[in-house]
Short mmCIF file of C-alpha atoms and ligand atoms in Angstrom, two decimals:
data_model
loop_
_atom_site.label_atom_id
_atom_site.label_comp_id
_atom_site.label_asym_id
_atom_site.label_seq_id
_atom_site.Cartn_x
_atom_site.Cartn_y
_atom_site.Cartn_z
CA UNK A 19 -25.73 -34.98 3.35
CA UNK A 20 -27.72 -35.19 0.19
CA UNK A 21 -26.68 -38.37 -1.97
CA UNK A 22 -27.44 -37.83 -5.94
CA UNK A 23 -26.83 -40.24 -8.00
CA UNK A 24 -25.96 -40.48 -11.63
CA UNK A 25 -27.03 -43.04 -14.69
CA UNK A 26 -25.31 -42.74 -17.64
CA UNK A 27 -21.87 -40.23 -17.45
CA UNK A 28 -21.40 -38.92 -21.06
CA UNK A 29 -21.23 -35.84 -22.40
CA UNK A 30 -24.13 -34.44 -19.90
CA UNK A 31 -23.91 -36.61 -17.53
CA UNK A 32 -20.39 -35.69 -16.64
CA UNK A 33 -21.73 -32.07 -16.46
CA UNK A 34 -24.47 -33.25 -14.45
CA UNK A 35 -21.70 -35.23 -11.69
CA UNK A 36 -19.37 -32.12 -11.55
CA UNK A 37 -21.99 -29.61 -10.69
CA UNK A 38 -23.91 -31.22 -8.43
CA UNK A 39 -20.45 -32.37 -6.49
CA UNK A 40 -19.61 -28.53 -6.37
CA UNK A 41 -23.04 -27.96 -3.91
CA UNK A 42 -22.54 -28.02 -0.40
CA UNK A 43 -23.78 -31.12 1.33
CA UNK A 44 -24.48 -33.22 -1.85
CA UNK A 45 -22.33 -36.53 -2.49
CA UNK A 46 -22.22 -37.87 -5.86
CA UNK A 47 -22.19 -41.41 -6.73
CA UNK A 48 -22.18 -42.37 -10.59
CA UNK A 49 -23.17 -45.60 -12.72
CA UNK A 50 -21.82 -45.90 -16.63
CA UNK A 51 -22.98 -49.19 -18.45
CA UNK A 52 -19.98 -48.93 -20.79
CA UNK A 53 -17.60 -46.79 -19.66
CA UNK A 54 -15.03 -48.31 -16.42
CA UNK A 55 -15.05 -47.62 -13.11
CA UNK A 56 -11.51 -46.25 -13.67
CA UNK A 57 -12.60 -44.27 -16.49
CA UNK A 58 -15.01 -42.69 -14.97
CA UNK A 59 -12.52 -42.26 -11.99
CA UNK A 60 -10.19 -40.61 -14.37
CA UNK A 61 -12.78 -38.45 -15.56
CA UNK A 62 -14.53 -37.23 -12.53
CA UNK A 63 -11.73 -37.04 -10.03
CA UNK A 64 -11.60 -39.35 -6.49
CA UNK A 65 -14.31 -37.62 -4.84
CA UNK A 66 -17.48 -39.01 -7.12
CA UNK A 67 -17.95 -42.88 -6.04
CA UNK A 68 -18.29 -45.03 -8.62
CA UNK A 69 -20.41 -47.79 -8.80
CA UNK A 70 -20.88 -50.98 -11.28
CA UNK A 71 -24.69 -51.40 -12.22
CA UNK A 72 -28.52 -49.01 -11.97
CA UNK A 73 -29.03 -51.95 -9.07
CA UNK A 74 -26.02 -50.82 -6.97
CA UNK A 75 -26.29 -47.20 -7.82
CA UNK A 76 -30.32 -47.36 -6.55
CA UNK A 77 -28.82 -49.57 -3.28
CA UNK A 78 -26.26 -46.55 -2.51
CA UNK A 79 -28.92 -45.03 -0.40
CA UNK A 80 -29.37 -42.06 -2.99
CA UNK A 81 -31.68 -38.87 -2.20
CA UNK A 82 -32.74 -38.04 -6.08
CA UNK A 83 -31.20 -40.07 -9.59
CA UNK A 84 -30.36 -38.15 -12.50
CA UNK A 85 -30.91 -40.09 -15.23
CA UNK A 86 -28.32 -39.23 -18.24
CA UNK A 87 -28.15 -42.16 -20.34
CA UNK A 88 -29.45 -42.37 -24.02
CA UNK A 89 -33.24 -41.76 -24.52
CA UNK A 90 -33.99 -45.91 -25.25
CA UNK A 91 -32.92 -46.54 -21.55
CA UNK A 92 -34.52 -43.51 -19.51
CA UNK A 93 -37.61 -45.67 -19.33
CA UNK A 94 -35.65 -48.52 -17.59
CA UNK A 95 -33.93 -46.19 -14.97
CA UNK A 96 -36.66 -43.91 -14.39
CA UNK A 97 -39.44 -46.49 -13.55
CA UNK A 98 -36.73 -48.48 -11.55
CA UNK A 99 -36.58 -45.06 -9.81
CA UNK A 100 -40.12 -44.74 -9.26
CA UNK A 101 -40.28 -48.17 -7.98
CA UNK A 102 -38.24 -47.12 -5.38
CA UNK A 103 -39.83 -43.74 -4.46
CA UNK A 104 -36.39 -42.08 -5.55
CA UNK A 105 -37.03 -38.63 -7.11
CA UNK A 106 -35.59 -38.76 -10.78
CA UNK A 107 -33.84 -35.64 -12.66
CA UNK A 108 -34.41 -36.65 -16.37
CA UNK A 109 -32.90 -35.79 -18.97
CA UNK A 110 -34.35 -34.57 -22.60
CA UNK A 111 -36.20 -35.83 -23.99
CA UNK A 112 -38.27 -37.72 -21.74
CA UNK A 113 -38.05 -41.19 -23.93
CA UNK A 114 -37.47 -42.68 -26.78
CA UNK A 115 -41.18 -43.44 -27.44
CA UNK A 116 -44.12 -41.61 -26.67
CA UNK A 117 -45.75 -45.28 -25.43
CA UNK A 118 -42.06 -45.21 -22.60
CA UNK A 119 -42.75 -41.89 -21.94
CA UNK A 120 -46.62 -42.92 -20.66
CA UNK A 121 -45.23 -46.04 -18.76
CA UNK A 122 -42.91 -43.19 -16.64
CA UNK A 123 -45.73 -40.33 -16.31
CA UNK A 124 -48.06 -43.55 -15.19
CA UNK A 125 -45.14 -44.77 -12.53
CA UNK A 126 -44.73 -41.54 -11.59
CA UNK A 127 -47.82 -40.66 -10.85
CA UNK A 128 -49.34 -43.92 -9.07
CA UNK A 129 -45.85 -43.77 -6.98
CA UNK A 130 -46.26 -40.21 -5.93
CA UNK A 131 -42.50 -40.06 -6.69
CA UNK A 132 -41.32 -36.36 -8.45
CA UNK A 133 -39.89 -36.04 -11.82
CA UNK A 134 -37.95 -33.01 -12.77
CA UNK A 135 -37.07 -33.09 -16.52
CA UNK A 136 -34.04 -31.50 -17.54
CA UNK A 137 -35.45 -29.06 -19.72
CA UNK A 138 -32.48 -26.83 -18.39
CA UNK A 139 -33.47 -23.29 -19.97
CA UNK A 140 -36.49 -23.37 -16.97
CA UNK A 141 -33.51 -22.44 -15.08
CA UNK A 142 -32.26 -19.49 -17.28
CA UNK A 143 -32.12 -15.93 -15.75
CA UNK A 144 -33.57 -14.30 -18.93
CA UNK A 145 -36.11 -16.62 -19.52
CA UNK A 146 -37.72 -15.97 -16.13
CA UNK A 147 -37.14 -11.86 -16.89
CA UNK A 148 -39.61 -12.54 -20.09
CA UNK A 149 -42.32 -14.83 -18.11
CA UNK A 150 -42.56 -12.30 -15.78
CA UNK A 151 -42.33 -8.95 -18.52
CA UNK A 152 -45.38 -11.21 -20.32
CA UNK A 153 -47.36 -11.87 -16.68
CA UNK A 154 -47.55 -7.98 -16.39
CA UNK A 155 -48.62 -7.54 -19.91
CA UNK A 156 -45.38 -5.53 -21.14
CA UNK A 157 -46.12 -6.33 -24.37
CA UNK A 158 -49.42 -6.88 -24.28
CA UNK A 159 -51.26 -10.00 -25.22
CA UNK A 160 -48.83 -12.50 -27.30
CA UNK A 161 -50.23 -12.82 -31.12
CA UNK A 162 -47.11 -14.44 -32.93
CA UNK A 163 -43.57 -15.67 -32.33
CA UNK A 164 -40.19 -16.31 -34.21
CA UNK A 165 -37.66 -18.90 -32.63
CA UNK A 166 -33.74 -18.94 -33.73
CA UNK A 167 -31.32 -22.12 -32.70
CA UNK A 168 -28.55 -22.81 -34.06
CA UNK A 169 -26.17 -25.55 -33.36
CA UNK A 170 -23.32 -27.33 -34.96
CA UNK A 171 -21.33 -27.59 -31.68
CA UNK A 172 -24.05 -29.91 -30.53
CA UNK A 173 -22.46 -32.60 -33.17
CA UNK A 174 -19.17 -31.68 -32.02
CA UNK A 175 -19.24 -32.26 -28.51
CA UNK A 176 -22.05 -35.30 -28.33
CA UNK A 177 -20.45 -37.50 -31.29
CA UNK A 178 -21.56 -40.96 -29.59
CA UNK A 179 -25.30 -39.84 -29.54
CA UNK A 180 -25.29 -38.96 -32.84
CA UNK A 181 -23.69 -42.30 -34.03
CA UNK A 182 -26.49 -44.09 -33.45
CA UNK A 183 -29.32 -41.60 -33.88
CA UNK A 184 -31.68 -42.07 -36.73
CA UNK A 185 -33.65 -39.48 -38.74
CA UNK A 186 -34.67 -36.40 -36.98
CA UNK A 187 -32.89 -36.21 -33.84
CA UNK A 188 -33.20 -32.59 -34.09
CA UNK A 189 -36.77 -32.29 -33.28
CA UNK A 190 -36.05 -33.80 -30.04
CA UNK A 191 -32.80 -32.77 -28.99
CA UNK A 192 -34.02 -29.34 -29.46
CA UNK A 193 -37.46 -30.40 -27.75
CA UNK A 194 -36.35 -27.38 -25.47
CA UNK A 195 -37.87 -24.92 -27.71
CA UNK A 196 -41.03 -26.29 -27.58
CA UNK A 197 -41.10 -26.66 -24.13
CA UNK A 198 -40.51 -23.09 -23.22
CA UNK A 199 -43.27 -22.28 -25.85
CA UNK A 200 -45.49 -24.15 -24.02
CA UNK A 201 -44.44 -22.68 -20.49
CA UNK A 202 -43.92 -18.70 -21.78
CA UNK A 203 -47.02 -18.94 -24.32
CA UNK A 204 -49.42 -22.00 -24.40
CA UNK A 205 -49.07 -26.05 -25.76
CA UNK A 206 -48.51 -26.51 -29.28
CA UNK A 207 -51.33 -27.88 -31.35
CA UNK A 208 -50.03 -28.33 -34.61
CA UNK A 209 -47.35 -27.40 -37.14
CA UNK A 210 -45.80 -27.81 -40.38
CA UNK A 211 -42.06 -28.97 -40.67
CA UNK A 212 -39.82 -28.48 -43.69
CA UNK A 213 -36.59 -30.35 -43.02
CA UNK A 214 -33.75 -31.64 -45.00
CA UNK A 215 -29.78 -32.15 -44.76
CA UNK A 216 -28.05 -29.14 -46.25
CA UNK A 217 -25.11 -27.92 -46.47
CA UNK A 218 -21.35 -29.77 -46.84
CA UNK A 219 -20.13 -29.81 -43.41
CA UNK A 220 -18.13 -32.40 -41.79
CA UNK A 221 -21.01 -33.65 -39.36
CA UNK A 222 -24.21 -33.91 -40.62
CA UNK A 223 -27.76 -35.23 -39.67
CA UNK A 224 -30.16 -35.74 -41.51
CA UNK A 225 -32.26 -33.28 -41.09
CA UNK A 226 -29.96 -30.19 -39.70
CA UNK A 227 -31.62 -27.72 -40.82
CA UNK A 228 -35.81 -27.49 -39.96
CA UNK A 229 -38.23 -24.80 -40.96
CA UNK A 230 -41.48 -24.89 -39.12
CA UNK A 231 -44.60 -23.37 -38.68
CA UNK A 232 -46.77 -23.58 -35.33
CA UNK A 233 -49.75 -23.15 -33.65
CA UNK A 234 -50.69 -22.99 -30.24
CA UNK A 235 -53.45 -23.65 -27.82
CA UNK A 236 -54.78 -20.14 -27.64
CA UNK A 237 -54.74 -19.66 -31.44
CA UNK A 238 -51.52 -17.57 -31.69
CA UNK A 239 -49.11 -18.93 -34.37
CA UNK A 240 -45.01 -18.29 -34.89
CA UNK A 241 -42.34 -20.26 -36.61
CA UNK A 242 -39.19 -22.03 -35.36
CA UNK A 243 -35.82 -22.85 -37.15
CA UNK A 244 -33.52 -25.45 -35.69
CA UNK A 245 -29.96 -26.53 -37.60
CA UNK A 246 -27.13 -27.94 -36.34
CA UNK A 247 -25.10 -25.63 -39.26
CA UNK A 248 -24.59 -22.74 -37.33
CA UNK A 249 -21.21 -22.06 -35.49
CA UNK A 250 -21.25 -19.85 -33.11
CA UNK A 251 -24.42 -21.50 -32.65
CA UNK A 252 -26.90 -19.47 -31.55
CA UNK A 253 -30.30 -19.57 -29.55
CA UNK A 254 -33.40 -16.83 -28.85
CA UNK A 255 -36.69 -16.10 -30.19
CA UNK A 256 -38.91 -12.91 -30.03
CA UNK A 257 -42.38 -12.55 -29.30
CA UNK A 258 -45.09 -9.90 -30.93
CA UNK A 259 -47.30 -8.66 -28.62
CA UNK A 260 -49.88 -6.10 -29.64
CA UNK A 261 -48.68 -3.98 -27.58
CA UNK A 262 -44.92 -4.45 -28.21
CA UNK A 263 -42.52 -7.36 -28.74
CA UNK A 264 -39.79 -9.09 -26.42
CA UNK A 265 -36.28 -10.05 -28.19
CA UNK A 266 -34.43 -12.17 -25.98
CA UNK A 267 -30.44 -13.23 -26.93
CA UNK A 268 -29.94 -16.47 -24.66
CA UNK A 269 -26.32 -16.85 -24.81
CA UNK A 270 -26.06 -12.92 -24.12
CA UNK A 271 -28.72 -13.26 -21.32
CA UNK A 272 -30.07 -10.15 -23.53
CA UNK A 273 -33.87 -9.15 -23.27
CA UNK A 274 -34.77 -6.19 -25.51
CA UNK A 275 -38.16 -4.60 -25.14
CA UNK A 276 -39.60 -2.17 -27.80
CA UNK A 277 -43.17 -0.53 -27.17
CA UNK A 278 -44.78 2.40 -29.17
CA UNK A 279 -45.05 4.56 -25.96
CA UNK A 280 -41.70 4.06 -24.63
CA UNK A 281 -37.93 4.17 -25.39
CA UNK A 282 -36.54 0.72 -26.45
CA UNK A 283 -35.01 -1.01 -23.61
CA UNK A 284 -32.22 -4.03 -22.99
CA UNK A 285 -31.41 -5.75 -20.07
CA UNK A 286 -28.17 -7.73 -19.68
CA UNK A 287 -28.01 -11.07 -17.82
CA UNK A 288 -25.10 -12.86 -18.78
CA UNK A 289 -25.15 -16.40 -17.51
CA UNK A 290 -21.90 -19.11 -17.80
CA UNK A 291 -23.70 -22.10 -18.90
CA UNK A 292 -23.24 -24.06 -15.88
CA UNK A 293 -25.24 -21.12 -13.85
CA UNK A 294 -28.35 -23.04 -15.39
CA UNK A 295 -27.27 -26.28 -14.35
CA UNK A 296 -26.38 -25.32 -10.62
CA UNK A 297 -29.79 -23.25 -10.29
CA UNK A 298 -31.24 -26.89 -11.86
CA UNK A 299 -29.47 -28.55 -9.12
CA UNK A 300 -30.31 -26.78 -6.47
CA UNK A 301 -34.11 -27.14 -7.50
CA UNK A 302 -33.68 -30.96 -7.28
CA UNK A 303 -31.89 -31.04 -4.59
CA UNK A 304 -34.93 -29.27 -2.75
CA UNK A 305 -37.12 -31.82 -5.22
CA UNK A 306 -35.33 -34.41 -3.35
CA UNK A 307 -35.99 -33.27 0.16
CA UNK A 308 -39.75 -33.02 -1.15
CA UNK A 309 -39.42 -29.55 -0.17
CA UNK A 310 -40.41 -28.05 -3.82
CA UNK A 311 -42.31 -29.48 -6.87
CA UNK A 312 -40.52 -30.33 -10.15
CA UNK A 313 -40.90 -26.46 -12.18
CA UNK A 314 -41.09 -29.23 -15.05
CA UNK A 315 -42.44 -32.23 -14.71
CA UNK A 316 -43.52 -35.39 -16.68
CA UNK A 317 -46.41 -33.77 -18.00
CA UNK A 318 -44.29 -30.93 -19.90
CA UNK A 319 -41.64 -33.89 -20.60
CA UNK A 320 -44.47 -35.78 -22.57
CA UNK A 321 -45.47 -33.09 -24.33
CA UNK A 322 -42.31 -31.73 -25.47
CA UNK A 323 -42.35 -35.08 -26.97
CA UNK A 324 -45.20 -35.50 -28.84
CA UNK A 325 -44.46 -32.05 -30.37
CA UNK A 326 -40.97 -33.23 -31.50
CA UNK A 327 -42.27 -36.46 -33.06
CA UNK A 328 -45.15 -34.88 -34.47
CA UNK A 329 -43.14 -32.25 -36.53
CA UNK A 330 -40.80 -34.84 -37.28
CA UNK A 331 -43.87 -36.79 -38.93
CA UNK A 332 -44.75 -33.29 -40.25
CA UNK A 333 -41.08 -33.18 -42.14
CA UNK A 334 -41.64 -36.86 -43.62
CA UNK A 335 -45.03 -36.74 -44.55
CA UNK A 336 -44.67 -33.17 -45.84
CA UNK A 337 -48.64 -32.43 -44.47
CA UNK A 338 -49.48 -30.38 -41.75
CA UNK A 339 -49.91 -32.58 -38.32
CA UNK A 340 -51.82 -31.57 -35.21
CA UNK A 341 -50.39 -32.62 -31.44
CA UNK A 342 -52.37 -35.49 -30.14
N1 NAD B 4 -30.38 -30.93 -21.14
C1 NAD B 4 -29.45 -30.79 -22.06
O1 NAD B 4 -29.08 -29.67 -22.40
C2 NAD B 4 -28.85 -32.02 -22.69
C3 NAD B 4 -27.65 -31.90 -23.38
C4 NAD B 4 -27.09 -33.03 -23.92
C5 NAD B 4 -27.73 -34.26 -23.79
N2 NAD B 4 -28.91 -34.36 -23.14
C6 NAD B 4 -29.59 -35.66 -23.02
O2 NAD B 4 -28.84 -36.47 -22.10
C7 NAD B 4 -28.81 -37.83 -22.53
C8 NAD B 4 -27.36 -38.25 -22.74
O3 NAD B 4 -26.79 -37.46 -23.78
P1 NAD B 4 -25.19 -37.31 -23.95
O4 NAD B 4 -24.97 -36.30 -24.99
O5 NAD B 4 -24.54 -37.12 -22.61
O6 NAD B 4 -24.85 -38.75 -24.54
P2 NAD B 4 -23.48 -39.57 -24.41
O7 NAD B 4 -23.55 -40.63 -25.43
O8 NAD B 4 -22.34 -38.63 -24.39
O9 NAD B 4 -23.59 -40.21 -22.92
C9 NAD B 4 -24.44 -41.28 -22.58
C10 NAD B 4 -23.71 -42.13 -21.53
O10 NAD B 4 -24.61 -43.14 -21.09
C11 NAD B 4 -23.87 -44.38 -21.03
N3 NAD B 4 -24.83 -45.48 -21.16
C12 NAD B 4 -25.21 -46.17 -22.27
N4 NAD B 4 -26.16 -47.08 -21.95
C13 NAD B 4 -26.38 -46.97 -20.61
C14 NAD B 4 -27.24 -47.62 -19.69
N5 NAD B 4 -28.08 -48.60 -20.08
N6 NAD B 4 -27.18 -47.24 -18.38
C15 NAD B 4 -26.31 -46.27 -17.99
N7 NAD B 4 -25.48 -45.62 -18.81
C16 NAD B 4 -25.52 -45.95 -20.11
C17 NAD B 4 -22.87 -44.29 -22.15
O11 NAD B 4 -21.76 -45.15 -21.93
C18 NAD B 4 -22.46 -42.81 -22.09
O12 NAD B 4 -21.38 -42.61 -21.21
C19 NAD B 4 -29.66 -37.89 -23.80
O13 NAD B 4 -30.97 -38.26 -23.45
C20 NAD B 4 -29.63 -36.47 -24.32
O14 NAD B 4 -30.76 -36.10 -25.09
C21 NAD B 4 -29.46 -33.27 -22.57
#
């Protein structure tokens, strides 16, 4: 039996607890600084054990903690973690400070214990379909790149984050972009943000909708826009190669190749969202048993990071910033 326990049972973290109690052989066991015990009972159903503090939750013998609490305490739980030698699953982004984020890559490191960040699109069929289409050169070698997300549902369904989140939690909650960048292309080395709060919506952040402009590692460039306007949201991004260009659909699992010698072609991969998360679980459950390596780790946590607040300095500064 596999024990994984969970810090922090909100909106993902309740996602986190139900999927991972659905695998064979894994026991959950939960910890909520503000919500009950018989809340969370409520919530999760009898099976999930619920227990009062991080302390208790790191006593209960567990095999891996995901940590799912807001981004000012991952430092706290993950370096307790660490401490302990207990393999961490943590959630995006990595920390609320680049300086936290350096005390858990540090631990992490001089403990020898694995993070797995929960950059969750790793885990996406049709992601994997266009590292591998790009590894065999389908389209040749990458020279630019267009990203799409949209995603108002994100302030519908995660109202308590957003409560107490200042300006520009969009650059980080959608640090996912700009960590698949750096896995399917190269790191980010600079950018230029626009950003601003448009639009007369019920929710709104400040910004929700960001225009930006990027450049990576190996010199190619592409732009990304982010909002939290669009409903159906909506998330995908095509790449120009020179010698054809990839147009992936995420939500459709839709990968659409077009080449001058060759018919157009689309593949179809639908996923259920959930898919991701179980193939995530799985990985950390095998993370756990120290039978795999973290597919992202602290490293590609940080950096996400340091992209994020970097265009988010970008936005406020209105000058072009490079990734340090
Ligand atoms: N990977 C993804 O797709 C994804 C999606 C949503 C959120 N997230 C990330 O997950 C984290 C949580 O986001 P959310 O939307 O679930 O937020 P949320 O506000 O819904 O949930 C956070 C939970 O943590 C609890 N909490 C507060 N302080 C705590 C502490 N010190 N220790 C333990 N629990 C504590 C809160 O009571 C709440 O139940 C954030 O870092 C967010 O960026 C990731």
């Amino acid at each position: 039996m596999t024990v994984i326990g969970v810090t922090g049972v909100g909106s993902i973290g309740a996602r986190h607890a139900r999927v991972f109690g659905e695998l064979a052989g894994v026991e959950v066991v939960v910890h909520d600084a503000v919500a009950s015990p018989a809340d969370l009972a409520t919530r999760l159903g009898p099976v999930v054990r619920v227990v009062p503090t991080l302390a208790a939750l790191l006593d209960a013998g567990v095999d891996g903690l995901v940590v799912a609490s807001p981004d000012e305490v991952h430092a706290e739980a993950a370096l307790a973690a660490c401490e302990r030698s207990v393999p961490v699953l943590l959630e995006k982004p990595i920390a609320d400070t680049v300086e936290a984020a350096e005390l858990i890559a540090g631990a992490a490191t001089a403990t020898g214990t694995p993070v797995l960040m929960g950059y969750v699109l790793r885990h996406v069929r049709c992601l994997h379909r266009v590292r591998a289409l790009l590894d065999v050169g389908t389209i040749g070698l990458p020279v630019s790149f267009q990203v799409m997300l949209g995603a108002y549902e994100t302030l519908q369904v995660a109202r308590n984050r957003f409560d107490r989140s200042g300006y520009g939690a969009l650059f980080r909650d959608y640090s996912h972009e700009w960590d698949y960048l750096r896995w399917l292309l190269a790191p980010i080395t600079g950018g230029f943000a626009l950003a601003r709060a448009a639009g007369t919506l019920d929710l709104m952040q400040d910004p929700n909708v960001v225009d930006v402009v990027l450049r990576l590692a190996d010199g190619t460039t592409g732009t990304a826009h982010l909002d939290y306007v669009q409903s159906p949201g909506t998330r995908g991004f095509t790449i120009v190669g020179d010698r054809g260009t990839v147009q992936v659909d995420v939500p459709r699992g839709e990968v659409r190749v077009r080449r001058p010698d060759a018919d157009e072609t689309v593949e179809y991969d639908v996923e259920s969202r959930d898919d991701a998360f179980r193939a995530q679980a799985a990985h950390f459950v095998a993370v756990a048993a120290r039978t795999a390596e973290p597919v992202v780790d602290v490293a590609d946590g940080l950096a996400a990071l340091k992209v994020a607040d970097a265009l988010r300095r970008s936005a406020m500064q209105h000058r072009w910033v490079d990734v340090g």
